[in-house]
PDB file of C-alpha atoms in Angstrom:
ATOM      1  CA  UNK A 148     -15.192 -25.661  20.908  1.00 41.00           C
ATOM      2  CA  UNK A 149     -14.683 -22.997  23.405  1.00 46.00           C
ATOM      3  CA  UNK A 150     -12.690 -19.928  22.990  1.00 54.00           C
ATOM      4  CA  UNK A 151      -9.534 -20.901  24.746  1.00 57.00           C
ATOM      5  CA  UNK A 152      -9.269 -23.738  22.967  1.00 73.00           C
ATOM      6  CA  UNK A 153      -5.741 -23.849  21.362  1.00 90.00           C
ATOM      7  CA  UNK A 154      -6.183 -24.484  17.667  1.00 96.00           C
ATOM      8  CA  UNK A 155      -2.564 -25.829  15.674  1.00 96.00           C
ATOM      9  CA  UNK A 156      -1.415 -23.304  12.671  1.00 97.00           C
ATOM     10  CA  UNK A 157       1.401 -24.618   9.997  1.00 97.00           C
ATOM     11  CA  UNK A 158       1.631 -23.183   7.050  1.00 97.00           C
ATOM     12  CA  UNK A 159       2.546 -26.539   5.676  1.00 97.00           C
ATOM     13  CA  UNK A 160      -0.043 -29.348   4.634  1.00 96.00           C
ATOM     14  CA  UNK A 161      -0.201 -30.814   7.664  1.00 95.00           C
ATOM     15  CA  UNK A 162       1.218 -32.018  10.430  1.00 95.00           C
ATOM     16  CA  UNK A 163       3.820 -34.333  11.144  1.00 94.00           C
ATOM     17  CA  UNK A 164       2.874 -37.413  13.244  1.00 94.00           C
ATOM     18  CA  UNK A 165      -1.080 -36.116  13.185  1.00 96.00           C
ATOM     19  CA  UNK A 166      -3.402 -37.041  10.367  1.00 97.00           C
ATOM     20  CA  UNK A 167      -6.126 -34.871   8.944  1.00 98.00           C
ATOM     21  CA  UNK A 168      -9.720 -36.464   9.774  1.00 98.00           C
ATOM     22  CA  UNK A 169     -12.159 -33.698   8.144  1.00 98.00           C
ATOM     23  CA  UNK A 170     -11.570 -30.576   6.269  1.00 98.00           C
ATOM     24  CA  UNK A 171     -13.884 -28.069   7.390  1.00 98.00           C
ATOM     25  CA  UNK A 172     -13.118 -25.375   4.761  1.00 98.00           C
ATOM     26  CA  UNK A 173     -11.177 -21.928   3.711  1.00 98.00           C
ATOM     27  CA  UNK A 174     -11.183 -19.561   6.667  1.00 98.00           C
ATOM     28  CA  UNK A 175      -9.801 -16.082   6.695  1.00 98.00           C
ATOM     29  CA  UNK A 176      -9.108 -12.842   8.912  1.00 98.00           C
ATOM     30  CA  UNK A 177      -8.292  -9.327   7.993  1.00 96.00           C
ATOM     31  CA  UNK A 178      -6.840  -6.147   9.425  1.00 94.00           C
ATOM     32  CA  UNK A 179      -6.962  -2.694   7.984  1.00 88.00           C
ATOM     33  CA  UNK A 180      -5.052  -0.402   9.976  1.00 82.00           C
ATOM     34  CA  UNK A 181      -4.364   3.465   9.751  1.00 74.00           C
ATOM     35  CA  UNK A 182      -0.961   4.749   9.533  1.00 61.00           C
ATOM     36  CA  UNK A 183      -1.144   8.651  10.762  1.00 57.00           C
ATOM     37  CA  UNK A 184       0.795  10.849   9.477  1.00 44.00           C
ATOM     38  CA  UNK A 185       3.479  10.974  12.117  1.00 43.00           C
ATOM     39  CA  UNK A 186       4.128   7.403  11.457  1.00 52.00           C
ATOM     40  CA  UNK A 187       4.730   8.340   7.727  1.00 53.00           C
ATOM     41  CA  UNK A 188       6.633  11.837   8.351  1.00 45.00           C
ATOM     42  CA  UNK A 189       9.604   9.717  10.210  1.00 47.00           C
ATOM     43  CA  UNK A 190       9.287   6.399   8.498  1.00 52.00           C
ATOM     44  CA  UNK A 191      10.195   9.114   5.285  1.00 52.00           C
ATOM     45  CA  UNK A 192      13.012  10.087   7.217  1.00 46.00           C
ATOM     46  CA  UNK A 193      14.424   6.385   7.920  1.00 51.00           C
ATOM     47  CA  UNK A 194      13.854   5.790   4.630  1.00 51.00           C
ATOM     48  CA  UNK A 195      15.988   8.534   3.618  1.00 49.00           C
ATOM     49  CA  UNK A 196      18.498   7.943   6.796  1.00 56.00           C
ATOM     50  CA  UNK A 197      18.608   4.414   6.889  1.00 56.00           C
ATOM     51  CA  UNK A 198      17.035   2.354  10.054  1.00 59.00           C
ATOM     52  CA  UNK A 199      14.325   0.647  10.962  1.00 61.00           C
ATOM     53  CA  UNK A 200      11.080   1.900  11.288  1.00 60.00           C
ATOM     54  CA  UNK A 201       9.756   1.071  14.779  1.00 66.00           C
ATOM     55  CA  UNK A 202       6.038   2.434  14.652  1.00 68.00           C
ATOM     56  CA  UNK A 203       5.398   0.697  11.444  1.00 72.00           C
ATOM     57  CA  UNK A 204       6.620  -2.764  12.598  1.00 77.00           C
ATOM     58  CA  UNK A 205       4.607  -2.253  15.914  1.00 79.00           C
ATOM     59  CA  UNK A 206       1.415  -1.908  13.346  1.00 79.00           C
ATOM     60  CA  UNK A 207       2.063  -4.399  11.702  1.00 83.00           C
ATOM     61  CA  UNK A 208       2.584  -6.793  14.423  1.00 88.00           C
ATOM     62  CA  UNK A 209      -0.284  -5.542  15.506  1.00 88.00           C
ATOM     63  CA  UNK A 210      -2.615  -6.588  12.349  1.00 90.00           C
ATOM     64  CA  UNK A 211      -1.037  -9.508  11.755  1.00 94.00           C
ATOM     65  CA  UNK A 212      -2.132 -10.517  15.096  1.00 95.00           C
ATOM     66  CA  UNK A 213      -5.616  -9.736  14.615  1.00 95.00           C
ATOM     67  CA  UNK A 214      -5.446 -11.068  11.373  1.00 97.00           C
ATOM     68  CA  UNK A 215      -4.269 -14.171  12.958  1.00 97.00           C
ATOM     69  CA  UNK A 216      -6.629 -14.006  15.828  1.00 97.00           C
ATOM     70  CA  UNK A 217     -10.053 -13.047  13.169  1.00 97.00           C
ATOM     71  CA  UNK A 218      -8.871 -16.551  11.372  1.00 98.00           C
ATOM     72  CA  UNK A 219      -8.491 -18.569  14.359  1.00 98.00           C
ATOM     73  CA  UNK A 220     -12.110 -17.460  15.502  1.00 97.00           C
ATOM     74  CA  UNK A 221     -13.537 -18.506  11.675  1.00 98.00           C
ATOM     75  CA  UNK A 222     -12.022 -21.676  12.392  1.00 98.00           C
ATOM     76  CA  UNK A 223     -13.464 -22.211  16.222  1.00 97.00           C
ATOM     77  CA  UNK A 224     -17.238 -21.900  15.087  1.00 97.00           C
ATOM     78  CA  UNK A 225     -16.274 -24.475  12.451  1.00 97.00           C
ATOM     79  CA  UNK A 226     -15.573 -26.873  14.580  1.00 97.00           C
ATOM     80  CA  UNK A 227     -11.518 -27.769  13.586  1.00 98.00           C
ATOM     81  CA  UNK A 228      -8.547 -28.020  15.874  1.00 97.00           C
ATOM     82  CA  UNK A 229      -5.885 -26.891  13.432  1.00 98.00           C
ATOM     83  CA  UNK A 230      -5.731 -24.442  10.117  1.00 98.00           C
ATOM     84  CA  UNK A 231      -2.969 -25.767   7.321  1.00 98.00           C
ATOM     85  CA  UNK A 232      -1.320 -24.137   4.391  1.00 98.00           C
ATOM     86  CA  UNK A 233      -1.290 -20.850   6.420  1.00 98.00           C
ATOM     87  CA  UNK A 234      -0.545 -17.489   3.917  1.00 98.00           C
ATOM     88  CA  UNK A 235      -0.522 -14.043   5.096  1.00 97.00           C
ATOM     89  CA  UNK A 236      -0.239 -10.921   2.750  1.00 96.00           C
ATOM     90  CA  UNK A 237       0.386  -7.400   3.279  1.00 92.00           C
ATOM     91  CA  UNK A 238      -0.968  -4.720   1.177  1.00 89.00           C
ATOM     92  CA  UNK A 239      -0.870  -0.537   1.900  1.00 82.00           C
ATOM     93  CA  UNK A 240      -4.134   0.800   0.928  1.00 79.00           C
ATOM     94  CA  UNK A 241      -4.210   4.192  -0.055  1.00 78.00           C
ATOM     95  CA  UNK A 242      -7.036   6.473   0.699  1.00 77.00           C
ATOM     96  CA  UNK A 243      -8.453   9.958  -1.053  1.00 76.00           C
ATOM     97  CA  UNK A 244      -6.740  12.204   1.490  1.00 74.00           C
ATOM     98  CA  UNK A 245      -3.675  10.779   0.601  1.00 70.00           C
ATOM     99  CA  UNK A 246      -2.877   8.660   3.603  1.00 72.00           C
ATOM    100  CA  UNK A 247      -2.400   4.958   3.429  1.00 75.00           C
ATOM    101  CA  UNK A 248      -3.623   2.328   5.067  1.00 80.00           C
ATOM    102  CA  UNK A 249      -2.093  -1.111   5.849  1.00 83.00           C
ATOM    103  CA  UNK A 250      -3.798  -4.262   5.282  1.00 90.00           C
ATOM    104  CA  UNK A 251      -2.984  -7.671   6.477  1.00 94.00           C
ATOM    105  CA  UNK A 252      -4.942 -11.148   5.672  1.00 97.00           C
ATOM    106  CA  UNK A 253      -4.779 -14.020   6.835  1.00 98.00           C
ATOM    107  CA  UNK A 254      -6.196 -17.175   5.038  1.00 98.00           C
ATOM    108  CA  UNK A 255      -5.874 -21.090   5.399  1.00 98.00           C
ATOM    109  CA  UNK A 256      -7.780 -24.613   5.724  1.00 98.00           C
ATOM    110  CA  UNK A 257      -9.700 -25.385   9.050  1.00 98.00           C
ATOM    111  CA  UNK A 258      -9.143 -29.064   9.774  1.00 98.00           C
ATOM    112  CA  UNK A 259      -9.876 -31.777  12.450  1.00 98.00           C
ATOM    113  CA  UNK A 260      -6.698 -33.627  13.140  1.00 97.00           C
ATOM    114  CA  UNK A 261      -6.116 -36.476  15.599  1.00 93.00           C
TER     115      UNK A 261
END
């Protein structure tokens, strides 16, 4: 399939109307990314304040996405048109200096629907 190729995500069982033809197996895409310690200084201070914390949702936006987009690739050079029963999770990762990282995964079945 080439790249551009759009590929159907639910995180249902399938999709209405469409029936599942072959399962092509579990794919899955991660994201580690840093959080500096700017990010962390005044998401402390909304935290304390109140507010949203607009760096941190931009990161995490941004490894979902790539999360997403690592998954969708797994499923491409496996030949399906659609992933089902979609799950992402979100962990922080802390590391020995005492910063944290946040991880993202994304995991699901690759498919060939009609």
């Amino acid at each position: 399939m080439a790249k551009d190729t759009e590929i159907l995500v639910t995180t249902t069982d399938g999709f209405e109307g469409r029936r599942i033809v072959a399962y092509k197996g579990l794919v899955g895409g991660d994201a580690i990314l840093g959080a500096n310690m700017f990010r962390d200084l005044f998401a402390g201070l909304r935290d304390m304040i109140g507010g949203r914390s607009g760096s941190y949702e931009k990161v995490l936006r941004a490894a979902k996405t790539e999360a997403l987009e690592d998954m969708l690739a797994s499923a491409r050079e496996r030949g399906a048109n659609a992933v089902v029963g979609v799950d992402l999770d979100y962990e922080t990762v802390q590391i020995q200096d005492g910063g944290s990282m946040l991880m993202v995964s994304a995991s699901g079945t690759a498919v060939v629907i009609e």
